[in-house]
Amino acid sequence: MTKQPSTTERSRITRVLVANRGEIAVRIIHACHESGRVAVAVYADDDADALFVHLADEAYSLEGDSPKDTYLDIERLIGVGTRVHADAVHPGYGFLSENADFAQAVIDAGMVWIGPRPDSIRLLGDKVRARRVAAEVGAPMAPGTTEPVDGPSDVIRFAREHGLPLAIKAVHGGGGKGLKVVTRVEDIRNAYLSATREAKESFGDGECFIERFLDRPRHVEVQVLGDLDGHVIAVGTRDCSLQRRNQKLIEEAPAPFLDEGVSGRLCGAAVAICSHVGYVGAGTVEFLMDPDGTMSFMEVNTRIQVEHAVTEEVAGIDLVKAQFDIAEGACVDGMDIKGHGHAMEFRINAEDPAHGFVPFPGRIDGLRVPSGPGIRFDTGIETGSVVSGRFDSLLAKLIVVAPDRSSCVSRAKRALAELEIEGVPTVAPFDRAVLEDDDFVSDDHLGVYTRWIEESFLSRTDVDDLRGPDPRRDPGADAVTRTWIEIDGRRREIGIPSRLLSSARNATHAEGDGGVSDGSSSHRHGDIVATLTGTVTSWLVGEGSRVEMGQPVATLEAMKMETQVTAPLSGSIHRTASIGDLVDFGGSLGHIE
C-alpha cells in the first residue's frame, strides 16, 4: 500500500471494534496488533471462551445467545462501540458485513466504517441492480431478469423463452442461501417458494431474480481494492469452483489455466464495475466460466472474503491492513503487486463428509496444526474450544503456498496429513481425497466445476475414504467446568463443579424445556430421527399425511446450513417436534405409523 495520502485523508484509526467472531475476528485482531491498533471484541454467550475473545485487548458481552440478538443486532453493536470509544468498526465477513444500514449507523455514530460506502453496498448488494451496472460497463453476462420476479409464473415464462436449467437467486443473497437450480418445469413452484423462504429468513427480503444456469461452469473471482479518491485496482484472480451446495470448500490463486487474455478481461470488467460505483475498500467481483469459453458476471461481494488469504500469499500484501490504510485515506493508485507462486486454501469445517456433510457442534478435544515452509493456519479454535451449533461450521483455514500448482498440491498433501482435530468430525478427509483425484490435479483443471462434488466426485468415492475419527458425543464430563466472567472488558476465569451444573440442568429438564430432545433415547421402528443438532425450520408435510419412504418431511438448520430429514418408511406421519424447536443429533422429530 502506497503511503501517498488521499485528498480525503482521515485521522488515524487506533481502536477497532471487531463486529464478528471466530476465524475472521482472530484475523482482524492480528492485523490490529501488527499495525499498532487496539482490538475490541464483542461476543455472544456461546463465544465467551472463544479464542478471539482471549486474543482481543478488550472484550464485551452482547448479552445474548442467538445471532439476531448479538452479531446481527445493530443497536447493541453501536452501543458497545460508542461506550468503549471505538473509532472504527471492522465487520469481517458474514453477519452485518454487507448491511448498508449497519454501515450508515456506524458512520452516524461518529466511527469509521472499514468497508465500502453504504450506497455502494445497497447498489451492489441488490443483484438485479448490480447486473444493470455490469451491463452498462460491458461486463460479460448470461441471460437473466433485470427486475425481481413476482412468482413462479414469471419463472415458467423465462424457462419457456430461454430454456432449462435456470437459477432462482435471492436479490440480496449470498453463500448459496436463497439459490435454487431448476432442471424440470414441474419443480419450479417448490424451488421458487424454497428460495424466497430462505432469502426472507437469511436476509430479511424474499425477492428473487432468475438467470440462465451454466451447466458446468468454473467459479472465478477478482479481488479488487478501491480508495477514497476513486482509484480501483485488481489485485488478482482466484478459482473457487470446488463447492458443495454452493458453499466453497477449496480455493486457489491465481485462478489456474486462464490465459492472459481471459484473465485481463475479467480483471478489466471487475475494475470497471467497481469504478462505476465509486467502490472503496476490499471487494470481490465473481464470474462464471463455461467450458465453451462463455464468461458471465455473477455478483459483487462488498466485504473481505473468506478466501482472501490465497490472494495475500501470491500478491504479497495484507488485505486487512490495506482495508485499514484505505479507511485512513491511503491511495491504491500505483500499488506494487508482484504475483508469485500458487496458493490453495482448505476450509476446515465442522462437518461430517461421510454422512452428507452434516454440520456437527461439539468440543475440540485435541488440535495438531501442520507446520513447515509455505504453511499458514488461520483459526478461531484451540484445544478445549466449544463449537456452537448457533453459528456457521468454519473452524479454520489451511493455506498452502508453493512455487507452482503441482508443488502446491504435494505440499498440501503433507500438511493435511499432519493436521489432526479431535472431538468433532471435519472435512479434512474429504480434502485429502480430493488431492488424490485426477480431475482436480490434472494439468487442465477442466474436470472440476461448481457441481463436480455432487455430480462426479462423491458418486465414485468410497465413503470410508471420507470418514474421520468418531466424534465425542458428550463434551461435558470434566470434574470442574471452567467459565469466564467479564470485568471492564477483560476476561477472568472461574471454575464450577460440573456436578452442580448437571444437577441444575436435570432440574430444568424435569420442569420442561420447550421441546428440546436429548437425543439419547432408543428409537422405535419408524421414528423420524434428526441427522444433526439443529433447529426445526419447517415441516414439509401436514400432521397425519401419507408419506413415502425417503420423502423429505422436515428441514433442520444448524451452523447456517439447512438440511432435509426424510421419512424412514412409508405410512402416516405423527409430528412431535414443532417449528423452532432445538433437537439434538439422533433425537426424534416424530413417528411414521
XYZ file of C-alpha atoms in Angstrom:
593
model
C 0.000 0.000 0.000
C 1.470 3.329 -1.030
C 1.872 5.882 1.734
C 0.742 8.697 -0.542
C -2.282 10.162 1.258
C -5.679 10.626 -0.320
C -7.090 14.128 -0.631
C -9.766 12.986 1.829
C -7.368 11.592 4.439
C -8.891 10.688 7.781
C -7.351 10.760 11.225
C -5.530 7.622 12.314
C -7.625 4.671 13.441
C -6.478 3.456 16.863
C -9.364 1.475 18.428
C -11.148 -1.028 16.180
C -14.389 -2.714 17.186
C -14.363 -6.200 15.631
C -18.047 -6.825 14.873
C -17.661 -10.538 14.196
C -16.495 -13.825 15.669
C -14.397 -16.934 15.011
C -11.595 -17.139 12.472
C -12.171 -13.739 10.846
C -12.248 -11.998 14.230
C -8.843 -13.530 15.021
C -7.580 -12.435 11.596
C -8.659 -8.823 12.194
C -7.195 -8.835 15.712
C -3.833 -9.974 14.295
C -3.883 -7.106 11.783
C -4.774 -4.639 14.541
C -1.886 -5.733 16.718
C 0.638 -5.764 13.883
C -0.338 -2.222 12.894
C -0.343 -0.848 16.448
C -4.113 -0.681 16.896
C -6.272 -1.759 19.834
C -8.658 -4.618 19.031
C -12.007 -4.569 20.837
C -14.060 -7.773 20.583
C -17.746 -8.404 21.199
C -19.157 -11.843 21.864
C -22.328 -13.888 22.228
C -22.813 -16.113 25.266
C -21.652 -19.219 23.366
C -18.413 -17.423 22.468
C -17.469 -16.297 25.993
C -14.473 -18.652 25.998
C -13.599 -18.346 22.293
C -10.063 -17.796 21.065
C -10.819 -14.383 19.589
C -12.149 -13.185 22.950
C -8.883 -14.122 24.651
C -6.715 -12.540 21.951
C -8.510 -9.189 21.888
C -7.246 -6.305 24.010
C -10.767 -5.838 25.339
C -13.909 -7.964 25.035
C -17.517 -7.084 25.828
C -20.592 -9.275 26.082
C -23.501 -8.695 23.732
C -25.734 -10.284 26.387
C -27.465 -12.771 24.151
C -27.044 -16.162 22.523
C -28.745 -16.127 19.114
C -27.208 -14.452 16.054
C -30.098 -11.988 15.755
C -29.630 -10.865 19.363
C -25.855 -10.487 19.098
C -23.795 -10.209 15.917
C -26.865 -9.155 13.898
C -28.123 -6.573 16.419
C -27.103 -3.171 15.062
C -28.239 -1.253 18.138
C -26.229 -3.429 20.524
C -23.087 -3.270 18.401
C -23.267 0.501 18.021
C -23.956 0.803 21.743
C -20.804 -1.136 22.636
C -18.715 0.792 20.101
C -19.866 4.126 21.478
C -19.450 3.065 25.103
C -15.852 1.877 24.675
C -14.849 4.817 22.445
C -14.007 2.755 19.355
C -13.107 4.991 16.433
C -13.706 2.358 13.731
C -15.687 -0.833 13.081
C -14.488 -3.785 11.004
C -17.397 -6.105 10.123
C -15.369 -9.070 8.774
C -17.456 -11.333 6.525
C -20.974 -12.652 7.023
C -23.376 -11.237 9.620
C -23.682 -7.448 9.009
C -20.657 -7.068 6.748
C -22.815 -6.258 3.710
C -25.585 -4.426 5.560
C -25.815 -0.816 4.397
C -27.934 0.183 7.401
C -25.210 -1.025 9.760
C -22.543 0.822 7.789
C -24.607 4.026 7.953
C -25.265 3.565 11.670
C -21.508 3.243 12.302
C -20.861 6.456 10.369
C -23.737 8.290 12.089
C -22.290 7.284 15.463
C -19.018 9.030 14.573
C -16.990 5.891 13.873
C -15.166 4.919 10.680
C -16.731 2.132 8.653
C -13.962 -0.128 7.345
C -15.617 -1.035 4.078
C -17.381 0.453 1.047
C -19.806 3.338 1.325
C -23.394 2.443 2.302
C -24.741 3.460 -1.105
C -22.279 1.099 -2.820
C -23.344 -1.745 -0.525
C -27.012 -1.115 -1.322
C -26.418 -0.913 -5.045
C -24.148 -3.935 -5.424
C -25.963 -5.973 -2.769
C -29.065 -5.815 -4.948
C -28.089 -8.408 -7.523
C -30.566 -7.102 -10.088
C -29.159 -3.571 -9.891
C -25.621 -4.981 -9.918
C -26.430 -6.782 -13.164
C -27.531 -3.455 -14.647
C -24.209 -1.884 -13.683
C -22.319 -4.818 -15.189
C -24.301 -4.440 -18.412
C -23.604 -0.698 -18.548
C -19.835 -1.230 -18.403
C -19.903 -4.108 -20.869
C -19.122 -6.973 -18.494
C -19.963 -10.446 -19.876
C -23.309 -11.819 -18.634
C -25.670 -14.757 -19.182
C -29.360 -14.038 -19.996
C -31.407 -13.128 -16.935
C -34.019 -10.776 -15.490
C -33.254 -7.154 -14.650
C -36.146 -6.949 -12.182
C -37.242 -9.263 -9.325
C -39.772 -11.896 -10.393
C -43.281 -11.794 -8.935
C -43.916 -15.512 -8.674
C -43.486 -18.990 -10.149
C -45.388 -17.979 -13.307
C -42.637 -15.465 -14.190
C -40.044 -18.198 -13.778
C -42.011 -20.561 -16.026
C -42.247 -17.888 -18.754
C -38.476 -17.325 -18.586
C -37.863 -21.068 -18.822
C -40.016 -21.325 -21.943
C -38.088 -18.494 -23.590
C -34.526 -19.307 -22.551
C -34.722 -22.994 -21.641
C -33.519 -25.033 -18.689
C -31.651 -25.317 -16.420
C -32.123 -21.946 -14.748
C -31.162 -20.476 -11.387
C -33.508 -18.735 -8.960
C -31.412 -16.367 -6.850
C -32.117 -14.131 -3.875
C -31.699 -10.471 -4.798
C -29.867 -9.860 -1.526
C -28.417 -13.372 -1.170
C -25.005 -14.916 -0.831
C -23.269 -18.123 0.188
C -25.856 -20.276 -1.575
C -28.730 -19.042 0.587
C -31.816 -18.346 -1.482
C -30.342 -20.073 -4.535
C -32.148 -22.923 -6.272
C -31.296 -24.605 -9.563
C -34.232 -25.943 -11.579
C -33.910 -28.591 -14.288
C -37.620 -29.501 -14.665
C -40.596 -27.201 -15.153
C -42.643 -29.164 -12.604
C -40.074 -28.282 -9.895
C -40.262 -24.524 -10.439
C -43.008 -23.749 -7.925
C -41.396 -25.574 -4.979
C -37.950 -24.233 -5.867
C -39.259 -20.666 -6.012
C -41.039 -20.966 -2.669
C -37.943 -22.517 -1.069
C -35.655 -19.803 -2.447
C -37.896 -16.966 -1.273
C -38.315 -18.553 2.169
C -34.549 -18.941 2.605
C -33.979 -15.402 1.349
C -36.535 -13.999 3.782
C -35.103 -15.924 6.730
C -31.460 -15.161 5.921
C -31.592 -11.631 4.530
C -34.947 -10.215 5.582
C -36.084 -9.885 1.958
C -37.569 -12.684 -0.128
C -37.162 -11.064 -3.562
C -35.534 -13.273 -6.200
C -34.400 -12.931 -9.809
C -33.594 -15.586 -12.390
C -30.880 -16.228 -14.934
C -29.815 -18.932 -17.358
C -27.851 -21.552 -15.484
C -24.474 -22.520 -16.950
C -24.231 -26.289 -16.819
C -20.593 -26.996 -15.904
C -19.014 -23.645 -15.037
C -15.892 -22.758 -13.139
C -16.215 -20.064 -10.489
C -13.550 -17.382 -10.978
C -13.325 -14.178 -8.984
C -11.270 -10.994 -8.981
C -10.007 -9.309 -5.802
C -10.216 -5.520 -6.013
C -9.159 -2.585 -3.846
C -10.607 0.918 -4.174
C -9.647 4.143 -2.411
C -11.457 7.299 -1.346
C -10.298 9.206 -4.456
C -11.962 6.799 -6.880
C -8.982 4.654 -7.883
C -9.716 0.911 -8.243
C -7.179 -1.831 -8.919
C -7.380 -5.593 -9.478
C -5.119 -7.474 -7.070
C -5.515 -10.885 -8.705
C -7.788 -13.802 -9.611
C -8.981 -16.825 -7.633
C -10.679 -20.082 -8.578
C -13.430 -21.169 -6.181
C -15.022 -23.924 -8.260
C -14.747 -26.653 -5.638
C -18.102 -26.202 -3.897
C -20.844 -28.231 -2.322
C -24.356 -26.811 -2.110
C -22.858 -23.547 -3.362
C -20.558 -23.401 -0.340
C -16.891 -23.072 -1.262
C -14.565 -25.704 0.174
C -11.223 -25.312 -1.623
C -9.939 -22.133 -3.301
C -6.743 -21.290 -5.141
C -4.895 -18.285 -6.534
C -4.199 -17.304 -9.140
C -7.078 -18.983 -10.994
C -5.294 -21.788 -12.867
C -5.389 -22.426 -16.592
C -6.567 -18.937 -17.608
C -4.711 -17.370 -20.486
C -3.619 -13.760 -20.108
C -6.367 -12.518 -22.392
C -9.175 -14.055 -20.335
C -7.609 -13.010 -17.046
C -7.166 -9.473 -18.342
C -10.778 -9.250 -19.479
C -12.097 -10.446 -16.127
C -9.877 -8.037 -14.186
C -10.831 -5.198 -16.515
C -14.541 -5.890 -16.067
C -14.163 -6.059 -12.282
C -12.343 -2.715 -12.165
C -14.913 -1.121 -14.482
C -17.867 -2.283 -12.356
C -16.335 -1.055 -9.101
C -15.068 2.215 -10.597
C -18.579 2.921 -11.904
C -19.973 2.943 -8.345
C -17.001 4.610 -6.598
C -16.081 1.483 -4.684
C -13.942 1.905 -1.532
C -12.023 -0.826 0.280
C -11.656 -4.543 -0.420
C -14.210 -6.333 -2.571
C -14.631 -9.290 -4.875
C -16.254 -9.494 -8.299
C -17.365 -13.030 -9.160
C -17.789 -14.627 -12.588
C -18.790 -18.000 -14.006
C -16.848 -19.530 -16.887
C -18.346 -22.241 -19.093
C -16.103 -24.835 -20.796
C -17.009 -23.281 -24.157
C -15.352 -20.023 -23.056
C -18.538 -18.168 -22.096
C -17.931 -15.722 -19.245
C -20.781 -14.398 -17.119
C -20.816 -11.784 -14.350
C -22.263 -13.228 -11.171
C -22.130 -10.738 -8.277
C -20.020 -8.362 -6.214
C -19.205 -9.159 -2.578
C -18.771 -5.855 -0.746
C -16.509 -7.179 2.003
C -13.377 -9.177 2.678
C -13.803 -12.779 1.512
C -13.144 -15.984 3.449
C -10.675 -16.900 0.711
C -8.746 -13.610 0.770
C -5.718 -15.406 2.246
C -4.731 -17.154 -1.005
C -4.560 -13.795 -2.766
C -2.474 -12.384 0.069
C 0.035 -15.198 -0.284
C 0.599 -14.798 -4.024
C 0.286 -10.994 -4.176
C 2.464 -10.349 -1.133
C 0.097 -7.906 0.584
C -2.001 -7.899 3.753
C -5.537 -7.171 2.590
C -6.907 -6.474 6.071
C -4.160 -3.943 6.773
C -4.911 -2.479 3.347
C -8.513 -2.027 4.484
C -7.283 -0.073 7.499
C -4.987 2.073 5.369
C -7.696 2.844 2.808
C -10.114 3.827 5.581
C -7.448 6.270 6.799
C -7.115 7.763 3.305
C -4.266 5.829 1.643
C -4.144 5.659 -2.156
C -4.085 2.429 -4.158
C -3.062 4.058 -7.446
C 0.324 2.706 -8.468
C 0.259 -0.009 -5.818
C 3.038 -2.527 -6.492
C 1.605 -6.040 -6.854
C 4.078 -8.786 -7.631
C 2.333 -12.070 -8.231
C 4.394 -15.133 -7.429
C 3.754 -18.822 -6.825
C 0.491 -20.646 -6.289
C -1.693 -20.893 -3.180
C -4.547 -23.138 -2.065
C -6.950 -22.721 0.838
C -8.801 -25.588 2.509
C -11.764 -24.588 4.653
C -11.760 -26.798 7.731
C -15.451 -27.056 8.627
C -17.034 -28.969 11.493
C -18.981 -31.199 9.121
C -19.075 -34.938 8.583
C -18.383 -35.701 4.893
C -19.106 -39.413 5.443
C -22.698 -38.533 6.374
C -23.622 -35.950 3.786
C -21.515 -33.113 5.231
C -23.914 -32.585 8.133
C -22.665 -29.856 10.484
C -21.542 -31.118 13.867
C -21.242 -28.962 17.001
C -19.106 -30.215 19.873
C -15.828 -29.582 21.646
C -12.279 -29.614 20.312
C -10.508 -32.260 22.402
C -7.219 -32.080 20.544
C -5.566 -29.981 17.846
C -2.322 -30.548 15.953
C -1.510 -27.850 13.419
C 0.734 -28.535 10.404
C 3.902 -26.509 10.074
C 6.877 -26.017 7.780
C 7.593 -23.917 4.667
C 4.602 -22.434 2.888
C 2.031 -23.359 5.559
C -0.419 -20.916 7.149
C -3.220 -21.889 9.534
C -5.866 -19.228 10.214
C -8.100 -20.455 13.005
C -10.707 -19.491 15.534
C -10.262 -22.593 17.695
C -7.823 -24.176 20.110
C -7.892 -27.307 22.246
C -10.896 -27.027 24.548
C -12.893 -24.723 22.283
C -16.622 -25.391 22.134
C -18.069 -25.387 18.620
C -21.541 -23.873 18.853
C -24.427 -25.036 16.707
C -25.747 -21.480 16.502
C -23.169 -20.241 14.032
C -21.508 -21.436 10.831
C -19.306 -24.508 10.719
C -15.968 -22.904 9.748
C -13.277 -23.756 12.300
C -10.113 -22.824 10.455
C -8.446 -22.362 7.074
C -5.346 -24.220 5.960
C -3.456 -22.119 3.410
C -0.601 -23.647 1.421
C 1.716 -21.731 -0.929
C 4.412 -23.107 -3.236
C 6.264 -22.052 -6.408
C 3.737 -23.719 -8.740
C 0.432 -25.619 -8.651
C 1.969 -29.093 -8.785
C 4.270 -28.469 -5.830
C 1.386 -26.760 -4.008
C -0.668 -29.961 -4.293
C 2.245 -32.007 -2.921
C 2.755 -29.614 -0.026
C -0.970 -29.607 0.738
C -0.999 -33.404 0.949
C 1.770 -33.264 3.525
C 0.052 -30.512 5.528
C -3.320 -32.281 5.585
C -1.629 -35.497 6.703
C -0.193 -33.601 9.681
C -3.455 -31.880 10.625
C -5.370 -33.514 13.485
C -8.582 -32.248 15.069
C -10.233 -34.387 17.746
C -13.724 -34.080 19.176
C -15.770 -33.160 16.096
C -15.686 -34.506 12.537
C -14.221 -32.174 9.914
C -13.955 -32.081 6.137
C -10.207 -32.845 6.246
C -10.698 -36.460 4.992
C -12.616 -35.049 2.028
C -9.765 -32.610 1.290
C -7.250 -35.462 1.332
C -9.392 -37.474 -1.082
C -9.765 -34.541 -3.493
C -5.977 -34.152 -3.677
C -5.763 -37.751 -4.926
C -8.383 -37.241 -7.647
C -7.173 -36.975 -11.237
C -9.852 -34.413 -12.159
C -8.501 -31.973 -9.595
C -4.754 -32.494 -10.004
C -4.775 -32.747 -13.824
C -2.896 -30.230 -15.921
C -6.003 -28.636 -17.425
C -8.416 -28.494 -14.430
C -11.294 -28.850 -16.898
C -12.764 -31.766 -14.963
C -13.703 -29.598 -11.968
C -16.754 -27.325 -11.976
C -19.139 -25.912 -9.352
C -21.244 -29.098 -9.019
C -18.393 -31.543 -9.560
C -18.506 -32.767 -5.951
C -22.179 -33.783 -6.073
C -22.305 -34.955 -9.676
C -18.963 -36.698 -10.041
C -16.628 -36.956 -7.071
C -18.966 -38.333 -4.375
C -20.561 -40.918 -6.660
C -17.208 -42.648 -7.269
C -15.605 -42.122 -3.851
C -15.701 -44.774 -1.134
C -17.443 -43.326 1.909
C -14.747 -44.863 4.126
C -12.255 -42.508 2.486
C -14.302 -39.585 3.840
C -14.588 -40.912 7.367
C -12.578 -39.407 10.208
C -12.278 -40.267 13.913
C -15.581 -40.782 15.721
C -16.693 -37.584 17.445
C -17.203 -37.305 21.176
C -20.896 -37.011 21.832
C -20.655 -35.872 25.459
C -18.236 -32.965 25.814
C -19.150 -32.160 29.413
C -17.596 -34.845 31.610
C -14.917 -32.744 33.350
C -14.930 -32.641 37.158
C -14.758 -28.850 37.000
C -16.408 -26.711 34.345
C -14.376 -23.646 33.502
C -16.210 -20.466 32.599
C -15.412 -16.792 32.416
C -16.755 -13.505 33.653
C -16.168 -10.069 32.202
C -14.733 -7.232 34.297
C -14.207 -3.938 32.444
C -13.634 -5.646 29.117
C -11.186 -8.240 30.437
C -11.775 -11.972 30.931
C -11.476 -13.679 34.326
C -11.641 -17.483 34.690
C -13.680 -19.252 37.372
C -14.262 -22.962 37.999
C -17.629 -24.510 38.938
C -18.041 -28.196 39.976
C -19.670 -29.909 37.000
C -21.996 -31.934 39.218
C -23.669 -28.683 40.341
C -24.286 -27.646 36.746
C -25.521 -31.141 35.915
C -27.998 -31.043 38.801
C -29.261 -27.669 37.635
C -29.685 -28.914 34.083
C -31.552 -32.013 35.244
C -33.886 -29.891 37.333
C -34.560 -27.643 34.339
C -35.312 -30.614 32.086
C -37.666 -32.059 34.693
C -39.694 -28.850 34.549
C -39.834 -28.960 30.737
C -37.643 -27.006 28.374
C -39.744 -26.236 25.329
C -39.426 -29.384 23.272
C -35.655 -29.915 23.237
C -34.707 -33.526 22.651
C -31.669 -35.048 24.362
C -31.136 -37.482 21.504
C -30.212 -40.247 23.930
C -33.380 -42.345 23.992
C -33.679 -45.530 21.965
C -35.709 -45.267 18.785
C -38.730 -47.224 17.662
C -39.071 -48.500 14.130
C -40.495 -45.591 12.148
C -39.066 -42.756 14.259
C -38.062 -39.666 12.260
C -34.530 -39.089 13.523
C -32.605 -35.799 13.426
C -29.489 -36.155 11.299
C -27.811 -33.224 13.054
C -28.160 -30.973 16.074
C -30.214 -28.045 14.878
C -33.459 -26.100 14.800
C -36.653 -27.279 13.111
C -37.300 -24.621 10.458
C -40.250 -26.202 8.645
C -42.464 -29.247 8.266
C -42.923 -30.200 4.623
C -45.982 -32.393 5.257
C -49.028 -31.995 7.435
C -49.916 -33.924 10.580
C -51.449 -37.272 9.631
C -50.406 -37.018 5.979
C -49.442 -40.103 3.998
C -45.708 -40.098 3.113
C -43.445 -42.424 1.168
C -40.130 -43.827 2.389
C -37.338 -41.399 1.535
C -39.686 -38.447 1.079
C -38.441 -35.179 2.661
C -40.691 -34.380 5.628
C -38.918 -31.624 7.589
C -35.993 -29.213 7.422
C -33.395 -28.582 10.102
C -30.946 -25.702 10.252
C -27.598 -25.815 12.034
C -24.480 -23.730 11.576
C -26.306 -21.670 8.917
C -26.982 -24.760 6.782
C -30.415 -26.206 6.014
C -30.800 -29.994 5.776
C -33.857 -32.060 4.888
C -34.934 -35.027 7.020
C -36.616 -37.889 5.162
C -39.245 -40.452 6.128
C -37.678 -43.766 7.282
C -40.623 -45.743 5.849
C -43.988 -45.268 4.181
C -47.072 -44.506 6.260
C -48.904 -41.760 8.147
C -46.859 -39.089 9.898
C -47.201 -38.050 13.530
C -45.199 -34.904 14.362
C -43.803 -34.381 17.868
C -41.333 -31.535 17.279
C -42.560 -28.037 16.488
C -41.081 -25.357 14.264
C -38.438 -23.505 16.288
C -37.575 -26.489 18.498
C -33.913 -27.337 19.006
C -33.288 -31.060 18.504
C -30.104 -32.973 19.202
C -28.334 -35.280 16.785
C -30.220 -38.592 16.924
C -33.274 -37.033 18.583
C -36.800 -37.824 17.412
C -38.885 -35.363 15.385
C -41.898 -37.616 15.053
C -43.013 -41.064 14.004
C -44.320 -42.845 10.911
C -47.170 -45.288 11.600
